Amino acid sequence: MAAKHAYQDDNILSVIQDRLDTLNKSERKVAEAILNDPTSATRYSIASLARAAEVSEPTVNRFCRNFSATGFPDFKIRLAQSIATGTPYVGQNISPEDSVAEFADKIVLTTIANLDKARQALSAKALALTIDHLIQAKQINFFGMGGSAPVALDAQHKFFRFNIPVMSYDDALMQRMVAAGSATGDVIVVISYTGRTREMIEIAEIARANGATVIGITAPDSPLSKVCTVALEVTASEDTEVYMPMTSRIIHLTVIDILATGVTLKRGPDFQQHLKKIKDSLKPTRLPIQ
Amino acid sequence: MAAKHAYQDDNILSVIQDRLDTLNKSERKVAEAILNDPTSATRYSIASLARAAEVSEPTVNRFCRNFSATGFPDFKIRLAQSIATGTPYVGQNISPEDSVAEFADKIVLTTIANLDKARQALSAKALALTIDHLIQAKQINFFGMGGSAPVALDAQHKFFRFNIPVMSYDDALMQRMVAAGSATGDVIVVISYTGRTREMIEIAEIARANGATVIGITAPDSPLSKVCTVALEVTASEDTEVYMPMTSRIIHLTVIDILATGVTLKRGPDFQQHLKKIKDSLKPTRLPIQ
DNA sequence: CATATAATGTAGTAATATTACCTAAGTTAT
DNA sequence: ATAACTTAGGTAATATTACTACATTATATG
């Protein structure tokens, strides 16, 4: 992805946290002063930050340059940008002592951070290719097992509106049968967080052997990714943490959104009528507003 | 929500856009220069921005004060903060001319913006209450129809791990039967984007009449929200736009994440063993790394 | 232990933003 | 229609802030 505006994000705050050990005494003081209260750090002048960290102004300046800023003002800008997306809890894991408000915030902010990371990593080329395949598909099948089953179901809901035969399967046996029965012109979208589920890889191979196009929404360089016609590689930080939920599903859903939008756009304006008709068909089931 | 750090967000860029008409000639020039390329605006000095907008420096300064900044540097900081979450495409809708990279970016950034909005609007109190109900539940049922069916399914997947009988239903008849057969101690979580689906509202009423606790994940002040024991009100901007996908599902999923995490935390540390066992049970189905 | 090298601070300089004041262009009232 | 007033916007001086060059102190190495 990374359209024209490719601001090299990599959250300065987490970079600072990561490199804390490699800093020398005074610079660590600066780092700590910033991490201690990043939000107000953006309002400090170089003098006040120096005072807060109990170092001299040039030290602060050198510190900023260490983090690939051209100087203090530039550093503050970068800091401010990092802050918006997920600041207050950078790297902080959920702890049993958290209040509901706190861990809820952490969950949402982590999700946001991961979405943004995914945005930068997603390949526009792979997306475009996938959209092309989907448009030409005679039939689309979404495969997802376990946690990815809801994603596949969601995709089915979305693509159903396109007037293409579309199904989703969460059962390995059914998936295997569908794969075995597939043919050229069929597109099978395999959704797998790890990309290492044996069963899924085999199923993908069977589908390809039968001439189907296989799209993988999965982890980069995973075994699954290698057997796909097109791999949409999604970097979701491993859920090493006990309490932190899997954000990958959400990223996968967003990828589905992108694909569905891509297909809609390519279908052209006359197709919008069709979509509106489907949407309107739900009206009678709803209570009017007021 | 809004834990301790309640930074008054309200994206400066959209504020500028909104107030464009109320500005006088020179100030509008400044506004346009900024909106034209917000990212590089954060790197300008007051002099260069003045030059870009073809006005004098004090005009720029006055402009900044108009937008509740104490001065130019402060304004830049606010601008930088706004930029991180969804800048380049503030208010810009997806257009058929967009490249894949562009509309993909727009989709992800819109999703992020909506998540952040939801984060600020979510009631920690309602969340806490819901978690309490869920912990004490004898049985949990998730109801979601249409686009919310995958969300309900996802919730089932998550809560299944808690050793509580949990089911999800996407079929109105089944939901009605389950609601009719429910009793005190049962918790029914109703997921509905609009909160105005007649069927769902009736079902919620039936469940409550039978003594079940009904949690609604739905729109604020909707008819559904009023018949629930606890309403988790989610503000998702209406999907008025043709091409923009429904981001509400994603917000709903995140709410599910929060609830699941809340339950995990309350269950205490001995319960983590149980979770680990379930996670480990999947290992044999996966290819080893390398 | 002497010397080299890195780390940090001081003070002067340059850049940047802000203020006070002035001029021109509109507005309103007579 | 024009005098008085108000608002918009600019100029230039001033104050603030950040940066550089150099000096000093600490730390490592032969």
Short mmCIF file of C-alpha atoms (C1' of nucleotides) in Angstrom, two decimals, chain A residues 45-46 61 65 72, chain D residues 17-20 27:
data_model
loop_
_atom_site.label_atom_id
_atom_site.label_comp_id
_atom_site.label_asym_id
_atom_site.label_seq_id
_atom_site.Cartn_x
_atom_site.Cartn_y
_atom_site.Cartn_z
CA SER A 45 10.14 23.68 24.63
CA ILE A 46 13.61 22.24 24.35
CA ASN A 61 18.90 18.08 20.65
CA ARG A 65 18.83 13.51 16.04
CA PHE A 72 13.83 19.25 18.30
"C1'" DT D 17 13.43 29.17 20.96
"C1'" DA D 18 16.63 26.08 18.90
"C1'" DC D 19 21.31 25.22 17.10
"C1'" DT D 20 26.43 25.39 16.68
"C1'" DT D 27 35.37 6.94 30.55
#
